Coordinates of N, CA and C in Angstrom, one line a residue:
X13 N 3.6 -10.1 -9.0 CA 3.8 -8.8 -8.4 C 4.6 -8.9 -7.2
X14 N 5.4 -7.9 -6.8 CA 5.9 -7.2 -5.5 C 4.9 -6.7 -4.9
X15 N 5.4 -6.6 -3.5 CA 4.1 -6.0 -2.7 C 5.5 -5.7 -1.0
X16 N 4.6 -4.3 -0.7 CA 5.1 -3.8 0.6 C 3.9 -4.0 1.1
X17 N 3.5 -5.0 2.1 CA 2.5 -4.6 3.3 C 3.1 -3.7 4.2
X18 N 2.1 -2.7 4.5 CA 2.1 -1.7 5.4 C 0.8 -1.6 6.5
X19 N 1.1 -1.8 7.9 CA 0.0 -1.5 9.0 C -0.1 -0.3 9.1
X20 N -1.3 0.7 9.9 CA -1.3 2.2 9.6 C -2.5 2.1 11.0
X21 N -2.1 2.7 12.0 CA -3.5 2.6 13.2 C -3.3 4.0 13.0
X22 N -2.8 5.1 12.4 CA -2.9 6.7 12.9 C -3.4 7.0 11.7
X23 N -4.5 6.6 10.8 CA -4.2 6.8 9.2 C -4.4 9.0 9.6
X24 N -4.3 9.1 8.3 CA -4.2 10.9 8.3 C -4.3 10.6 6.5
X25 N -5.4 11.8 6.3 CA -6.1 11.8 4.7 C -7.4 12.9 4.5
X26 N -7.0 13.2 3.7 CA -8.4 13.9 2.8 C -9.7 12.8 2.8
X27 N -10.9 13.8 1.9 CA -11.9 12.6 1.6 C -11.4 11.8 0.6
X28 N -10.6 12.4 0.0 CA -9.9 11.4 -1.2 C -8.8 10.9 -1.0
X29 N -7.8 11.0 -0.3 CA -6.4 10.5 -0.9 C -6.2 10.0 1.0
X30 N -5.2 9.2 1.5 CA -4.5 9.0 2.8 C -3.0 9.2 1.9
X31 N -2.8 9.8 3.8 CA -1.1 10.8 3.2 C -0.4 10.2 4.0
X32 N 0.2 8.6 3.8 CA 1.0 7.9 4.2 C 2.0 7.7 4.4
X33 N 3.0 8.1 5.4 CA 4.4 8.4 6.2 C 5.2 7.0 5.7
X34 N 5.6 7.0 4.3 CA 6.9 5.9 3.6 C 8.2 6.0 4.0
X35 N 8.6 4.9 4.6 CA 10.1 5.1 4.4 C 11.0 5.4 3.3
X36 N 12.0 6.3 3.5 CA 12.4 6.3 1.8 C 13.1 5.5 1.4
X37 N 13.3 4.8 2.5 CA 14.1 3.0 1.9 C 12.8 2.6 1.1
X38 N 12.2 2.6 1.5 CA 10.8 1.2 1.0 C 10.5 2.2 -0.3
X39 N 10.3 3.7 -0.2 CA 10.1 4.2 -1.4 C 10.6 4.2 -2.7
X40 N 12.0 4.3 -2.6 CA 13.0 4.2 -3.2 C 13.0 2.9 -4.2
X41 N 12.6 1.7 -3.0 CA 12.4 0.6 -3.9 C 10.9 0.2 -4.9
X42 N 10.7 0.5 -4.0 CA 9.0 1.0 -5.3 C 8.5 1.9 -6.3
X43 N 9.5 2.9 -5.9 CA 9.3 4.3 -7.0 C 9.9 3.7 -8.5
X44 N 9.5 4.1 -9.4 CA 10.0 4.0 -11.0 C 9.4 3.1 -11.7
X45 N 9.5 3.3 -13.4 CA 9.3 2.8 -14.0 C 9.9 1.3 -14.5
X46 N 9.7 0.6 -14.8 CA 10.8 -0.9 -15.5 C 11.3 -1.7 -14.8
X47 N 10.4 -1.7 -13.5 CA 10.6 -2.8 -12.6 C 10.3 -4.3 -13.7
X48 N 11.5 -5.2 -13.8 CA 10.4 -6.1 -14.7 C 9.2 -7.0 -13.9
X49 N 8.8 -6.8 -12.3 CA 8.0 -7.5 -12.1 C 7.0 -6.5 -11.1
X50 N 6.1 -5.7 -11.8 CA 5.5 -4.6 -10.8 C 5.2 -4.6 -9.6
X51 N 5.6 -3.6 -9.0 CA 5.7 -3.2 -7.2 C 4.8 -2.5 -6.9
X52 N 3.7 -3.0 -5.7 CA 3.0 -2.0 -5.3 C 3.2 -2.0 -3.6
X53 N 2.4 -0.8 -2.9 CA 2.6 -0.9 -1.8 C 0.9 -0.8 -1.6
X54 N 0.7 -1.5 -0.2 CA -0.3 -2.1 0.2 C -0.3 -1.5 1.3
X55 N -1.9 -0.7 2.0 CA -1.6 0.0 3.5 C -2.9 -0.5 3.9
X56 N -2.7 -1.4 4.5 CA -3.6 -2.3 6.2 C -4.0 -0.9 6.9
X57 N -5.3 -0.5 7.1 CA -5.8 0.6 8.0 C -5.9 0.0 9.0
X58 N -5.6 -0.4 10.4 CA -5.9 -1.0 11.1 C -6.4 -0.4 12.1
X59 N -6.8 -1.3 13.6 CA -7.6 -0.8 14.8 C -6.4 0.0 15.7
X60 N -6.1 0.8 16.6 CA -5.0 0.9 17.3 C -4.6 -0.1 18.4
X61 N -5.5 -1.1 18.6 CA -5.5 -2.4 19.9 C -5.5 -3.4 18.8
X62 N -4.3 -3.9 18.7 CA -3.9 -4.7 17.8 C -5.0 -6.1 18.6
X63 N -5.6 -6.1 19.6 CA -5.8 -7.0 19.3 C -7.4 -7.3 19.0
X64 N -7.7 -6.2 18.1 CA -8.8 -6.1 17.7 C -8.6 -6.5 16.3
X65 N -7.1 -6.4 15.3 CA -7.0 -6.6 14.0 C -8.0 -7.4 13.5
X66 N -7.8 -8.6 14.0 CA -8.7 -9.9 13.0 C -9.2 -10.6 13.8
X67 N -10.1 -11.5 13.8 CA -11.2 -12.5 14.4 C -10.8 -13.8 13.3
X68 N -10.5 -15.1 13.6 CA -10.6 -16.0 12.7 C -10.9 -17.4 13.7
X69 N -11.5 -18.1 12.6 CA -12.0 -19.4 13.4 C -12.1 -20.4 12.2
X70 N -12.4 -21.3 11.9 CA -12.3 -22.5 11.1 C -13.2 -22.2 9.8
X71 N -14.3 -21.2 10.1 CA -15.2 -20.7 8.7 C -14.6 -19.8 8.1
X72 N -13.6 -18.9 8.9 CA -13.4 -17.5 8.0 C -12.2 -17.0 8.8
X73 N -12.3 -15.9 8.0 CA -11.0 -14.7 8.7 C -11.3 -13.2 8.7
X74 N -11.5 -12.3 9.3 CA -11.9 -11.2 9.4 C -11.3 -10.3 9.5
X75 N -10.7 -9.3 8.9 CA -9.8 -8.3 9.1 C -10.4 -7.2 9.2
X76 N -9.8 -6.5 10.6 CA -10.6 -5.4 10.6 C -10.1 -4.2 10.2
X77 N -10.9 -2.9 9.2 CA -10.8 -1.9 9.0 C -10.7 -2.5 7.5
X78 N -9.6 -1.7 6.5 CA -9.6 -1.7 5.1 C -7.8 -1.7 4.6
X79 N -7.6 -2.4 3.7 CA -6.3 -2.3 3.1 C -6.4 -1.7 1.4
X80 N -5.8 -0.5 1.2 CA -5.5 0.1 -0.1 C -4.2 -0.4 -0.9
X81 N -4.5 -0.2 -2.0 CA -3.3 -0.4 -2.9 C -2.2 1.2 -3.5
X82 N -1.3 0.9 -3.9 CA -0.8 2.4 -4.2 C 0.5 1.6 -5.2
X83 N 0.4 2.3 -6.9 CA 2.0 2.3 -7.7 C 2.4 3.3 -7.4
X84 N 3.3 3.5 -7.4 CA 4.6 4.0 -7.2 C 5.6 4.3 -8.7
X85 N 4.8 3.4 -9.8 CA 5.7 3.2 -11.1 C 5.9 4.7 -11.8
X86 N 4.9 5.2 -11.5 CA 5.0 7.1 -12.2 C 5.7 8.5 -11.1
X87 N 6.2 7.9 -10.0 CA 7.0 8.1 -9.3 C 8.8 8.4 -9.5
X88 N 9.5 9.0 -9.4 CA 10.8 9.1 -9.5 C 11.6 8.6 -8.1
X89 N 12.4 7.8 -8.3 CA 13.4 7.6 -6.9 C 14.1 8.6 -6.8
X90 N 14.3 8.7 -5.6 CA 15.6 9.8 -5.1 C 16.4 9.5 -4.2
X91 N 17.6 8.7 -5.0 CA 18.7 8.5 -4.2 C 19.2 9.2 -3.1
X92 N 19.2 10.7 -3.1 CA 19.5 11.4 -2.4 C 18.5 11.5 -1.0
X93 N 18.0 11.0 -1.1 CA 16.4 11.2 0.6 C 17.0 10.4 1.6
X94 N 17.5 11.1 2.7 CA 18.1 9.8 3.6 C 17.4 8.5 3.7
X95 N 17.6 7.6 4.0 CA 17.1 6.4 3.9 C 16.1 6.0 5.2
X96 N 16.7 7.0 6.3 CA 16.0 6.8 7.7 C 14.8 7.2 7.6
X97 N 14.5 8.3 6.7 CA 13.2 9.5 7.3 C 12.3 9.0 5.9
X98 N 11.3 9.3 5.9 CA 10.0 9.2 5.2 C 9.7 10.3 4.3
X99 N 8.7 9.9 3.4 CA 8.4 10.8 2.4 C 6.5 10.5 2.1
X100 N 6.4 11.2 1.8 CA 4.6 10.9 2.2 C 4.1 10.8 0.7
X101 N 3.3 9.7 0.8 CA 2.5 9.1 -0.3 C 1.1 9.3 -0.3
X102 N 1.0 9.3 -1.3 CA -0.6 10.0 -1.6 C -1.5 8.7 -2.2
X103 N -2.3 8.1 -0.9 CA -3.1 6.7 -1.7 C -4.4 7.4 -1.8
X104 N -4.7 7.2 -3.4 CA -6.4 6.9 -3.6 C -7.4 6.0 -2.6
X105 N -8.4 6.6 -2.6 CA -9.2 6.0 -0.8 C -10.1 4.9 -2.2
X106 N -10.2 5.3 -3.7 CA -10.7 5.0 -4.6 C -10.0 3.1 -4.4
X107 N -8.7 3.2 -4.7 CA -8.0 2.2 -4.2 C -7.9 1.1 -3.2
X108 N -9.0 0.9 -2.8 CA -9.3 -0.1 -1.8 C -9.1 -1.8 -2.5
X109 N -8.2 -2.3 -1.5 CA -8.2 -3.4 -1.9 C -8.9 -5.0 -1.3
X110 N -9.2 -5.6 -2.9 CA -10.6 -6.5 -2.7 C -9.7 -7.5 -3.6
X111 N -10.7 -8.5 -3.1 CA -10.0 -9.7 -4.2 C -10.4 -9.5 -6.1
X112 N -11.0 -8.5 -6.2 CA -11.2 -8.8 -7.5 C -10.0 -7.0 -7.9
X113 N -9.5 -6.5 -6.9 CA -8.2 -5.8 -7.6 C -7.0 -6.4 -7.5
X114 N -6.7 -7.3 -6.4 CA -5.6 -8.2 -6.3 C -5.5 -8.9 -7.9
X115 N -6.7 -9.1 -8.1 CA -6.7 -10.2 -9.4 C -6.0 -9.3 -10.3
X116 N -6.9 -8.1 -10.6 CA -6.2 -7.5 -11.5 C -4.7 -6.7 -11.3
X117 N -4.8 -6.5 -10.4 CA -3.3 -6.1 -10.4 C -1.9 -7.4 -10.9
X118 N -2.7 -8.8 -10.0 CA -1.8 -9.3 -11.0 C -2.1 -9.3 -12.5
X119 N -2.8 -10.0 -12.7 CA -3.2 -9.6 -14.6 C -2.8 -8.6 -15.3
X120 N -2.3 -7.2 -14.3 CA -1.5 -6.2 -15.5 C -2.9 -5.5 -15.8
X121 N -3.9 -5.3 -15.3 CA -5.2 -4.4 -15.6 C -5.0 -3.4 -14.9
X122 N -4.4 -3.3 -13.4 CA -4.7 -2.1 -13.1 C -3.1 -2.0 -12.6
X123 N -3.0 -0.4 -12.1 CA -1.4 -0.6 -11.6 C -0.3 0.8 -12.3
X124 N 0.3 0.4 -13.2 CA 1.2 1.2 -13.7 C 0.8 2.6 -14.6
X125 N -0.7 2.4 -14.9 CA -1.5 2.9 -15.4 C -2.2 4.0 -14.7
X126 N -2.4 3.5 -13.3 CA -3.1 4.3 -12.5 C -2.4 5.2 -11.5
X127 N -2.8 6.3 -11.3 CA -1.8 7.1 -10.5 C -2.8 7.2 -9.2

């Protein structure tokens, strides 16, 4: 898979969805179908004092807050959207990302299918 990591300390969202401020460069390249190697974008909810992100030490790594997943494959690009300014994406809060959707996302289980 492709992947856009995205950090987010201002998130903004429903109980369902975060309505995430995309570049329409980055969009552009993730929107459509027939990517032959699927592209998602990934949004890091983070703390606003970065240096509260993570804690790690020799047992573990700790990240704080939550990272979602979001395709983009049922999406249309639009050449036309300046490239500077942003276009807002709608991620499922359902979409939280864990090691057992990483898995599937690679494996082609979840992803192009899901909106």
């Amino acid at each position: 898979i492709e992947v856009q990591v995205k950090s987010w300390s201002t998130p903004t969202g429903s109980a369902a969805v975060w309505n995430f401020p995309l570049s329409c460069r980055a969009y552009n390249h993730l929107a459509g179908p027939g990517h032959e190697v699927p592209h998602f974008l990934f949004v890091c909810v983070v703390p606003t004092d970065a240096a509260l992100y993570a804690d790690a030490d020799h047992e573990q790594m700790l990240v704080r807050k939550a990272a979602y997943w979001h395709s983009l494959a049922n999406e249309t690009p639009d050449p036309t959207l300046n490239p500077e300014s942003t276009k807002t994406v709608h991620i499922p809060k359902c979409n939280l990302l864990t090691p057992a959707t990483v898995t599937a996302l690679v494996e082609r289980r979840l992803g192009e299918a899901v909106v």
